Amino acid sequence: ADARADEARARARARLREACAGTYRGALATRDDAAEIMAAAGALERLTTSETIEWDALDGKWRLAYTNAADVLGLLMASQRLGVPEVGDIFQSFGCANGTNTGITNEIRLSVPFLLSEAKVGAPGGVGLRVQASFKDVGRRRIALTFQEAQVSEISISPLAETLLAPAILPRSSLNHQVLMFIKELELKFPLRGALTSMGGGEAGAAVGTYHLTFCDEDMLIGRAAAGGIYIFTRA
């Protein structure tokens, strides 16, 4: 029985991977593509038999393969149509192995041509934008999210920008090198808790509703946001 279940999951995963391929994470998906992806995702979700999240399998970093969420699609479509910004990897990471809970991090890598190094899927580049959140299990494969802070970090300027910037600011010296390293290593943090408190929000941070983890194994993750939208990830 276990072998048959494993084979069924493997077939369903392969079908979903194939359906997502070539859609630029959803931005280039046709109506037929979207229908097949939703059907394949539903088939995989139906193979979930437990009401409890597989925490050890969930732990780690996941790479976005497809979404129909409007905010993410808007960014991806702008990248495709305008070339700005370039969108590299989009990750979601969980810290929940061995009974721990260190939160969730959403990360997207972006770039601006000529200014920052190229952002490509599968390679670092550009600038990393991260939103960190805490979460708690609320049952029936759902977690409640509370956003904590946003970060801008790991800035990688392009060789052209570095060449132009160095002589413009300082002579090529150790101080110039320090300035360039500072730009590359810059990290800015913006606590969402304080901002929301000043606007009348609660001190517990920015509560954003629940996230339904409808399928998770070692290779694939499917999440559905309470506000709508499906997110399909593969292991990074």
mmCIF file of C-alpha atoms in Angstrom, residues 32 41 78 81 86 119 124 156 164 188 192 194-195 210 213-214 232 236:
data_model
loop_
_atom_site.group_PDB
_atom_site.id
_atom_site.type_symbol
_atom_site.label_atom_id
_atom_site.label_comp_id
_atom_site.label_asym_id
_atom_site.label_seq_id
_atom_site.Cartn_x
_atom_site.Cartn_y
_atom_site.Cartn_z
ATOM 1 C CA ASP A 32 -5.345 26.228 -20.502
ATOM 2 C CA ALA A 41 -2.307 20.591 -7.935
ATOM 3 C CA ALA A 78 6.521 43.750 -15.550
ATOM 4 C CA ARG A 81 7.165 43.032 -20.668
ATOM 5 C CA GLU A 86 14.682 41.660 -13.435
ATOM 6 C CA ALA A 119 19.153 38.486 -11.216
ATOM 7 C CA PRO A 124 22.608 35.053 -6.828
ATOM 8 C CA SER A 156 25.479 43.052 -5.817
ATOM 9 C CA LEU A 164 31.777 54.041 -13.120
ATOM 10 C CA LEU A 188 18.650 47.915 5.932
ATOM 11 C CA LEU A 192 6.886 46.449 10.585
ATOM 12 C CA GLY A 194 6.689 49.768 15.062
ATOM 13 C CA ALA A 195 5.217 51.163 11.871
ATOM 14 C CA THR A 210 -3.748 32.050 7.681
ATOM 15 C CA LEU A 213 -0.282 24.096 3.493
ATOM 16 C CA THR A 214 -2.294 21.662 1.434
ATOM 17 C CA ILE A 232 3.637 25.916 -5.748
ATOM 18 C CA ALA A 236 15.678 24.635 -3.426
#
